[in-house]
PDB file of C-alpha atoms in Angstrom:
ATOM      1  CA  UNK A   1       0.000   0.000   0.000  1.00 57.00           C
ATOM      2  CA  UNK A   2       2.861   2.306   0.852  1.00 53.00           C
ATOM      3  CA  UNK A   3       4.442   1.522  -2.523  1.00 53.00           C
ATOM      4  CA  UNK A   4       1.205   2.448  -4.299  1.00 50.00           C
ATOM      5  CA  UNK A   5       1.032   5.769  -2.428  1.00 50.00           C
ATOM      6  CA  UNK A   6       4.637   6.526  -3.315  1.00 52.00           C
ATOM      7  CA  UNK A   7       3.953   5.673  -6.959  1.00 47.00           C
ATOM      8  CA  UNK A   8       0.919   7.965  -7.062  1.00 46.00           C
ATOM      9  CA  UNK A   9       2.899  10.714  -5.361  1.00 50.00           C
ATOM     10  CA  UNK A  10       5.773  10.351  -7.843  1.00 51.00           C
ATOM     11  CA  UNK A  11       3.388  10.335 -10.814  1.00 51.00           C
ATOM     12  CA  UNK A  12       1.628  13.473  -9.561  1.00 50.00           C
ATOM     13  CA  UNK A  13       4.950  15.259  -9.025  1.00 51.00           C
ATOM     14  CA  UNK A  14       6.091  14.276 -12.524  1.00 55.00           C
ATOM     15  CA  UNK A  15       2.883  15.679 -14.008  1.00 54.00           C
ATOM     16  CA  UNK A  16       3.256  18.905 -12.063  1.00 48.00           C
ATOM     17  CA  UNK A  17       6.870  19.186 -13.182  1.00 49.00           C
ATOM     18  CA  UNK A  18       5.855  18.669 -16.808  1.00 45.00           C
ATOM     19  CA  UNK A  19       3.160  21.362 -16.559  1.00 42.00           C
ATOM     20  CA  UNK A  20       5.639  23.742 -14.893  1.00 39.00           C
ATOM     21  CA  UNK A  21       8.193  23.171 -17.671  1.00 40.00           C
ATOM     22  CA  UNK A  22       5.548  23.878 -20.333  1.00 37.00           C
ATOM     23  CA  UNK A  23       4.438  27.074 -18.598  1.00 39.00           C
ATOM     24  CA  UNK A  24       8.017  28.273 -18.241  1.00 40.00           C
ATOM     25  CA  UNK A  25       8.663  27.449 -21.878  1.00 40.00           C
ATOM     26  CA  UNK A  26       5.594  29.427 -22.939  1.00 41.00           C
ATOM     27  CA  UNK A  27       6.722  32.361 -20.853  1.00 41.00           C
ATOM     28  CA  UNK A  28      10.125  32.374 -22.541  1.00 44.00           C
ATOM     29  CA  UNK A  29       8.771  32.217 -26.108  1.00 48.00           C
ATOM     30  CA  UNK A  30       9.335  35.355 -28.149  1.00 56.00           C
ATOM     31  CA  UNK A  31       6.414  37.231 -29.635  1.00 65.00           C
ATOM     32  CA  UNK A  32       5.550  36.679 -33.290  1.00 80.00           C
ATOM     33  CA  UNK A  33       4.702  39.602 -35.563  1.00 89.00           C
ATOM     34  CA  UNK A  34       2.587  39.064 -38.673  1.00 91.00           C
ATOM     35  CA  UNK A  35       3.813  41.880 -40.901  1.00 90.00           C
ATOM     36  CA  UNK A  36       0.536  41.916 -42.856  1.00 89.00           C
ATOM     37  CA  UNK A  37      -1.201  43.342 -39.764  1.00 89.00           C
ATOM     38  CA  UNK A  38       0.990  46.449 -39.423  1.00 88.00           C
ATOM     39  CA  UNK A  39      -0.774  49.806 -39.263  1.00 87.00           C
ATOM     40  CA  UNK A  40       1.785  52.256 -40.652  1.00 85.00           C
ATOM     41  CA  UNK A  41       0.148  55.157 -38.829  1.00 86.00           C
ATOM     42  CA  UNK A  42       0.967  53.664 -35.425  1.00 90.00           C
ATOM     43  CA  UNK A  43       4.286  54.126 -33.562  1.00 92.00           C
ATOM     44  CA  UNK A  44       6.908  51.562 -34.503  1.00 90.00           C
ATOM     45  CA  UNK A  45       7.330  50.652 -30.839  1.00 89.00           C
ATOM     46  CA  UNK A  46       3.851  49.104 -30.896  1.00 89.00           C
ATOM     47  CA  UNK A  47       5.236  46.376 -33.156  1.00 89.00           C
ATOM     48  CA  UNK A  48       8.954  46.225 -32.358  1.00 86.00           C
ATOM     49  CA  UNK A  49       8.958  46.479 -28.556  1.00 81.00           C
ATOM     50  CA  UNK A  50       8.917  42.695 -28.038  1.00 75.00           C
ATOM     51  CA  UNK A  51      11.020  41.822 -31.089  1.00 73.00           C
ATOM     52  CA  UNK A  52      14.726  41.046 -30.892  1.00 64.00           C
ATOM     53  CA  UNK A  53      16.157  41.679 -34.378  1.00 61.00           C
ATOM     54  CA  UNK A  54      19.639  40.295 -34.903  1.00 56.00           C
ATOM     55  CA  UNK A  55      20.961  43.651 -36.117  1.00 65.00           C
ATOM     56  CA  UNK A  56      19.823  47.264 -36.087  1.00 75.00           C
ATOM     57  CA  UNK A  57      21.843  50.122 -37.541  1.00 77.00           C
ATOM     58  CA  UNK A  58      21.388  53.853 -37.963  1.00 79.00           C
ATOM     59  CA  UNK A  59      21.103  55.352 -41.438  1.00 76.00           C
ATOM     60  CA  UNK A  60      21.404  59.092 -41.939  1.00 74.00           C
ATOM     61  CA  UNK A  61      18.857  60.246 -44.499  1.00 69.00           C
ATOM     62  CA  UNK A  62      16.302  58.333 -46.535  1.00 66.00           C
ATOM     63  CA  UNK A  63      16.336  56.930 -50.049  1.00 65.00           C
ATOM     64  CA  UNK A  64      14.361  58.462 -52.896  1.00 64.00           C
ATOM     65  CA  UNK A  65      13.929  57.318 -56.481  1.00 55.00           C
ATOM     66  CA  UNK A  66      14.780  60.217 -58.775  1.00 60.00           C
ATOM     67  CA  UNK A  67      15.142  60.626 -62.519  1.00 58.00           C
ATOM     68  CA  UNK A  68      18.626  60.387 -63.914  1.00 59.00           C
ATOM     69  CA  UNK A  69      19.599  63.580 -65.748  1.00 59.00           C
ATOM     70  CA  UNK A  70      21.176  61.565 -68.548  1.00 53.00           C
ATOM     71  CA  UNK A  71      17.989  59.717 -69.458  1.00 48.00           C
ATOM     72  CA  UNK A  72      14.442  60.896 -68.867  1.00 46.00           C
ATOM     73  CA  UNK A  73      13.048  57.448 -68.088  1.00 45.00           C
ATOM     74  CA  UNK A  74      16.041  56.161 -66.121  1.00 50.00           C
ATOM     75  CA  UNK A  75      15.572  56.160 -62.332  1.00 49.00           C
ATOM     76  CA  UNK A  76      18.221  55.933 -59.669  1.00 58.00           C
ATOM     77  CA  UNK A  77      18.283  55.776 -55.889  1.00 58.00           C
ATOM     78  CA  UNK A  78      19.702  58.752 -54.036  1.00 69.00           C
ATOM     79  CA  UNK A  79      20.207  59.181 -50.292  1.00 70.00           C
ATOM     80  CA  UNK A  80      18.742  62.550 -49.279  1.00 72.00           C
ATOM     81  CA  UNK A  81      17.854  64.387 -46.079  1.00 71.00           C
ATOM     82  CA  UNK A  82      21.043  63.461 -44.255  1.00 72.00           C
ATOM     83  CA  UNK A  83      19.965  65.481 -41.234  1.00 74.00           C
ATOM     84  CA  UNK A  84      17.277  62.821 -40.720  1.00 78.00           C
ATOM     85  CA  UNK A  85      17.860  59.453 -39.113  1.00 79.00           C
ATOM     86  CA  UNK A  86      16.359  56.105 -40.094  1.00 82.00           C
ATOM     87  CA  UNK A  87      16.879  52.860 -38.230  1.00 86.00           C
ATOM     88  CA  UNK A  88      17.394  49.768 -40.369  1.00 87.00           C
ATOM     89  CA  UNK A  89      16.869  46.292 -38.943  1.00 88.00           C
ATOM     90  CA  UNK A  90      18.447  43.356 -40.779  1.00 87.00           C
ATOM     91  CA  UNK A  91      16.874  40.178 -39.420  1.00 88.00           C
ATOM     92  CA  UNK A  92      18.993  37.229 -40.524  1.00 86.00           C
ATOM     93  CA  UNK A  93      19.302  34.734 -37.672  1.00 84.00           C
ATOM     94  CA  UNK A  94      16.899  31.743 -37.745  1.00 85.00           C
ATOM     95  CA  UNK A  95      15.579  32.403 -34.227  1.00 84.00           C
ATOM     96  CA  UNK A  96      15.011  36.087 -35.012  1.00 85.00           C
ATOM     97  CA  UNK A  97      13.327  35.395 -38.361  1.00 86.00           C
ATOM     98  CA  UNK A  98      10.978  32.928 -36.693  1.00 87.00           C
ATOM     99  CA  UNK A  99       9.414  35.933 -34.936  1.00 87.00           C
ATOM    100  CA  UNK A 100       8.044  37.265 -38.256  1.00 90.00           C
ATOM    101  CA  UNK A 101       5.545  36.088 -40.855  1.00 90.00           C
ATOM    102  CA  UNK A 102       3.291  37.480 -43.575  1.00 90.00           C
ATOM    103  CA  UNK A 103      -0.336  36.305 -43.591  1.00 90.00           C
ATOM    104  CA  UNK A 104       1.001  33.616 -41.267  1.00 90.00           C
ATOM    105  CA  UNK A 105       3.593  32.387 -43.791  1.00 89.00           C
ATOM    106  CA  UNK A 106       7.228  32.391 -42.599  1.00 87.00           C
ATOM    107  CA  UNK A 107      10.240  33.694 -44.500  1.00 84.00           C
ATOM    108  CA  UNK A 108      12.389  31.134 -46.296  1.00 80.00           C
ATOM    109  CA  UNK A 109      15.519  30.088 -44.458  1.00 72.00           C
ATOM    110  CA  UNK A 110      18.219  31.541 -46.687  1.00 73.00           C
ATOM    111  CA  UNK A 111      16.791  35.056 -47.015  1.00 80.00           C
ATOM    112  CA  UNK A 112      16.691  37.856 -44.473  1.00 84.00           C
ATOM    113  CA  UNK A 113      13.989  40.314 -43.490  1.00 89.00           C
ATOM    114  CA  UNK A 114      14.519  44.079 -43.521  1.00 88.00           C
ATOM    115  CA  UNK A 115      12.512  46.639 -41.569  1.00 89.00           C
ATOM    116  CA  UNK A 116      13.068  50.413 -41.675  1.00 86.00           C
ATOM    117  CA  UNK A 117      11.911  52.729 -38.907  1.00 87.00           C
ATOM    118  CA  UNK A 118      11.595  56.350 -40.029  1.00 83.00           C
ATOM    119  CA  UNK A 119      10.115  59.255 -38.061  1.00 84.00           C
ATOM    120  CA  UNK A 120       9.038  56.825 -35.317  1.00 87.00           C
ATOM    121  CA  UNK A 121       6.948  54.749 -37.749  1.00 87.00           C
ATOM    122  CA  UNK A 122       7.580  51.552 -39.672  1.00 87.00           C
ATOM    123  CA  UNK A 123       8.165  52.926 -43.151  1.00 83.00           C
ATOM    124  CA  UNK A 124       9.277  49.863 -45.081  1.00 84.00           C
ATOM    125  CA  UNK A 125       9.749  46.128 -44.812  1.00 88.00           C
ATOM    126  CA  UNK A 126      10.679  43.268 -47.082  1.00 88.00           C
ATOM    127  CA  UNK A 127      10.256  39.541 -46.604  1.00 89.00           C
ATOM    128  CA  UNK A 128      10.771  36.447 -48.765  1.00 87.00           C
ATOM    129  CA  UNK A 129       7.853  34.052 -48.167  1.00 84.00           C
ATOM    130  CA  UNK A 130       8.332  30.415 -49.173  1.00 79.00           C
ATOM    131  CA  UNK A 131       7.753  29.940 -52.908  1.00 79.00           C
ATOM    132  CA  UNK A 132       5.280  27.099 -52.412  1.00 82.00           C
ATOM    133  CA  UNK A 133       2.926  29.655 -50.842  1.00 86.00           C
ATOM    134  CA  UNK A 134       3.027  32.113 -53.758  1.00 87.00           C
ATOM    135  CA  UNK A 135      -0.496  31.380 -55.026  1.00 90.00           C
ATOM    136  CA  UNK A 136      -2.060  31.685 -51.575  1.00 91.00           C
ATOM    137  CA  UNK A 137      -0.229  34.922 -50.720  1.00 91.00           C
ATOM    138  CA  UNK A 138      -1.107  36.510 -54.078  1.00 92.00           C
ATOM    139  CA  UNK A 139      -4.774  35.593 -53.552  1.00 93.00           C
ATOM    140  CA  UNK A 140      -4.750  37.105 -50.043  1.00 93.00           C
ATOM    141  CA  UNK A 141      -3.122  40.295 -51.361  1.00 92.00           C
ATOM    142  CA  UNK A 142      -5.800  40.617 -54.035  1.00 93.00           C
ATOM    143  CA  UNK A 143      -8.528  40.000 -51.480  1.00 94.00           C
ATOM    144  CA  UNK A 144      -7.067  42.659 -49.196  1.00 91.00           C
ATOM    145  CA  UNK A 145      -6.045  45.249 -51.796  1.00 91.00           C
ATOM    146  CA  UNK A 146      -8.170  44.545 -54.859  1.00 94.00           C
ATOM    147  CA  UNK A 147      -6.789  44.459 -58.375  1.00 93.00           C
ATOM    148  CA  UNK A 148      -3.193  45.730 -58.707  1.00 93.00           C
ATOM    149  CA  UNK A 149      -2.584  49.363 -59.584  1.00 90.00           C
ATOM    150  CA  UNK A 150      -0.075  48.098 -62.122  1.00 89.00           C
ATOM    151  CA  UNK A 151       2.023  45.109 -63.127  1.00 90.00           C
ATOM    152  CA  UNK A 152       5.460  44.787 -64.710  1.00 89.00           C
ATOM    153  CA  UNK A 153       5.378  42.020 -67.295  1.00 92.00           C
ATOM    154  CA  UNK A 154       8.011  39.519 -68.286  1.00 92.00           C
ATOM    155  CA  UNK A 155       7.879  37.324 -71.391  1.00 94.00           C
ATOM    156  CA  UNK A 156       9.116  33.800 -72.052  1.00 93.00           C
ATOM    157  CA  UNK A 157       8.859  31.530 -75.065  1.00 94.00           C
ATOM    158  CA  UNK A 158       6.159  28.911 -74.662  1.00 92.00           C
ATOM    159  CA  UNK A 159       8.844  26.189 -74.742  1.00 92.00           C
ATOM    160  CA  UNK A 160      11.023  27.763 -72.027  1.00 90.00           C
ATOM    161  CA  UNK A 161      11.635  25.417 -69.075  1.00 87.00           C
ATOM    162  CA  UNK A 162      10.957  28.257 -66.621  1.00 87.00           C
ATOM    163  CA  UNK A 163       7.424  28.788 -67.875  1.00 89.00           C
ATOM    164  CA  UNK A 164       5.602  25.711 -66.559  1.00 88.00           C
ATOM    165  CA  UNK A 165       6.019  26.524 -62.838  1.00 86.00           C
ATOM    166  CA  UNK A 166       4.737  30.042 -63.553  1.00 89.00           C
ATOM    167  CA  UNK A 167       1.653  28.723 -65.363  1.00 90.00           C
ATOM    168  CA  UNK A 168       0.938  26.431 -62.396  1.00 88.00           C
ATOM    169  CA  UNK A 169       1.366  29.265 -59.884  1.00 89.00           C
ATOM    170  CA  UNK A 170      -0.269  32.379 -61.332  1.00 92.00           C
ATOM    171  CA  UNK A 171      -3.993  32.907 -62.051  1.00 93.00           C
ATOM    172  CA  UNK A 172      -4.968  32.093 -65.630  1.00 94.00           C
ATOM    173  CA  UNK A 173      -6.405  35.601 -66.076  1.00 94.00           C
ATOM    174  CA  UNK A 174      -2.915  37.055 -65.450  1.00 94.00           C
ATOM    175  CA  UNK A 175      -1.361  35.110 -68.352  1.00 95.00           C
ATOM    176  CA  UNK A 176      -1.249  36.473 -71.916  1.00 96.00           C
ATOM    177  CA  UNK A 177      -0.472  34.248 -74.933  1.00 96.00           C
ATOM    178  CA  UNK A 178       0.663  35.687 -78.256  1.00 95.00           C
ATOM    179  CA  UNK A 179       2.773  34.843 -81.279  1.00 94.00           C
ATOM    180  CA  UNK A 180       5.557  36.998 -82.685  1.00 88.00           C
ATOM    181  CA  UNK A 181       7.765  36.539 -85.725  1.00 85.00           C
ATOM    182  CA  UNK A 182       9.974  34.083 -83.832  1.00 83.00           C
ATOM    183  CA  UNK A 183       7.809  31.817 -81.677  1.00 88.00           C
ATOM    184  CA  UNK A 184       4.775  31.481 -79.438  1.00 94.00           C
ATOM    185  CA  UNK A 185       5.271  33.712 -76.406  1.00 96.00           C
ATOM    186  CA  UNK A 186       3.722  34.043 -72.968  1.00 96.00           C
ATOM    187  CA  UNK A 187       3.608  37.268 -70.923  1.00 96.00           C
ATOM    188  CA  UNK A 188       3.008  37.212 -67.168  1.00 94.00           C
ATOM    189  CA  UNK A 189       3.448  39.575 -64.203  1.00 92.00           C
ATOM    190  CA  UNK A 190       6.918  39.617 -62.692  1.00 89.00           C
ATOM    191  CA  UNK A 191       5.968  42.432 -60.288  1.00 88.00           C
ATOM    192  CA  UNK A 192       2.496  43.082 -58.867  1.00 91.00           C
ATOM    193  CA  UNK A 193       2.159  46.625 -57.496  1.00 88.00           C
ATOM    194  CA  UNK A 194      -0.621  48.163 -55.423  1.00 89.00           C
ATOM    195  CA  UNK A 195      -0.870  51.758 -54.244  1.00 85.00           C
ATOM    196  CA  UNK A 196      -3.447  52.119 -51.486  1.00 82.00           C
ATOM    197  CA  UNK A 197      -3.898  55.017 -49.053  1.00 77.00           C
ATOM    198  CA  UNK A 198      -0.354  56.278 -49.507  1.00 74.00           C
ATOM    199  CA  UNK A 199       1.162  52.809 -49.151  1.00 78.00           C
ATOM    200  CA  UNK A 200       2.877  50.809 -51.863  1.00 82.00           C
ATOM    201  CA  UNK A 201       2.867  47.018 -51.981  1.00 87.00           C
ATOM    202  CA  UNK A 202       5.204  45.247 -54.401  1.00 87.00           C
ATOM    203  CA  UNK A 203       5.086  41.479 -54.856  1.00 89.00           C
ATOM    204  CA  UNK A 204       7.963  40.170 -56.981  1.00 86.00           C
ATOM    205  CA  UNK A 205       8.209  36.658 -58.409  1.00 85.00           C
ATOM    206  CA  UNK A 206      11.565  34.914 -58.666  1.00 79.00           C
ATOM    207  CA  UNK A 207      11.595  32.221 -61.337  1.00 73.00           C
ATOM    208  CA  UNK A 208      12.864  28.672 -60.943  1.00 66.00           C
ATOM    209  CA  UNK A 209      13.083  25.618 -63.185  1.00 54.00           C
ATOM    210  CA  UNK A 210      10.874  23.445 -60.944  1.00 52.00           C
ATOM    211  CA  UNK A 211       8.803  25.932 -58.938  1.00 43.00           C
ATOM    212  CA  UNK A 212       8.530  29.669 -58.538  1.00 49.00           C
ATOM    213  CA  UNK A 213      11.134  29.115 -55.872  1.00 42.00           C
ATOM    214  CA  UNK A 214      10.615  32.226 -53.796  1.00 45.00           C
ATOM    215  CA  UNK A 215       9.058  35.620 -53.956  1.00 55.00           C
ATOM    216  CA  UNK A 216      10.000  38.988 -52.550  1.00 60.00           C
ATOM    217  CA  UNK A 217       7.440  41.172 -50.870  1.00 63.00           C
ATOM    218  CA  UNK A 218       8.176  44.867 -50.338  1.00 65.00           C
ATOM    219  CA  UNK A 219       5.851  47.147 -48.396  1.00 62.00           C
ATOM    220  CA  UNK A 220       6.403  50.912 -48.476  1.00 58.00           C
ATOM    221  CA  UNK A 221       4.673  52.803 -45.679  1.00 53.00           C
ATOM    222  CA  UNK A 222       4.301  55.898 -47.850  1.00 43.00           C
ATOM    223  CA  UNK A 223       5.565  57.285 -51.141  1.00 38.00           C
ATOM    224  CA  UNK A 224       8.495  58.838 -49.268  1.00 41.00           C
ATOM    225  CA  UNK A 225       9.963  56.577 -46.595  1.00 40.00           C
ATOM    226  CA  UNK A 226      13.119  55.803 -44.760  1.00 39.00           C
ATOM    227  CA  UNK A 227      13.950  53.371 -47.514  1.00 38.00           C
ATOM    228  CA  UNK A 228      12.622  54.350 -50.926  1.00 36.00           C
ATOM    229  CA  UNK A 229      10.283  56.637 -52.827  1.00 34.00           C
ATOM    230  CA  UNK A 230       8.202  55.275 -55.679  1.00 34.00           C
ATOM    231  CA  UNK A 231       5.877  57.199 -57.980  1.00 33.00           C
ATOM    232  CA  UNK A 232       3.231  55.067 -59.705  1.00 33.00           C
TER     233      UNK A 232
END
């Protein structure tokens, strides 16, 4: 009887210890930030206060896209406003990157995340969601933002090995077939761009021979930010 009591006591203690370990583990877990939920009008501290980026550095000035004097349509980046200060976070470590997602989708392992804080707001971020999620993320962007304000097209021959993964990934309505003097061609969006309420969303596809291996998502908090200026 004593042995049974001791066994029950040991089992109860083991269960309590297991629960305690789980609670302590939950208390030590870092917060996760879904970048798709950011309100650019709110202070950056609302989103970054519990985040531990692997690197943050000061940048004096902000980038703007300006026209090159030598060519009317040629744009170049120029760092201006050097009396201003931006803070640039480069999130590269696996444990740090695990704190971020977009629509719940994590960034792929080999690519980093960048966040720019400018005038106490999040002004820009970029993330590389896993390529296998491209269709789902594009659909969610269209549901949230509507039809793109513009697209930048790329063209491949119908026989190109890179084309099949694109045809499997993108909506059929986004694909254009035509024939030129050389061959049958297919045009498709390489960049989807939305401009909504002063914010710019750019979704860029990176091609691969088996899948659209990854995609880059850039979000600009306003037309003039701590990172870039775009005019659409």
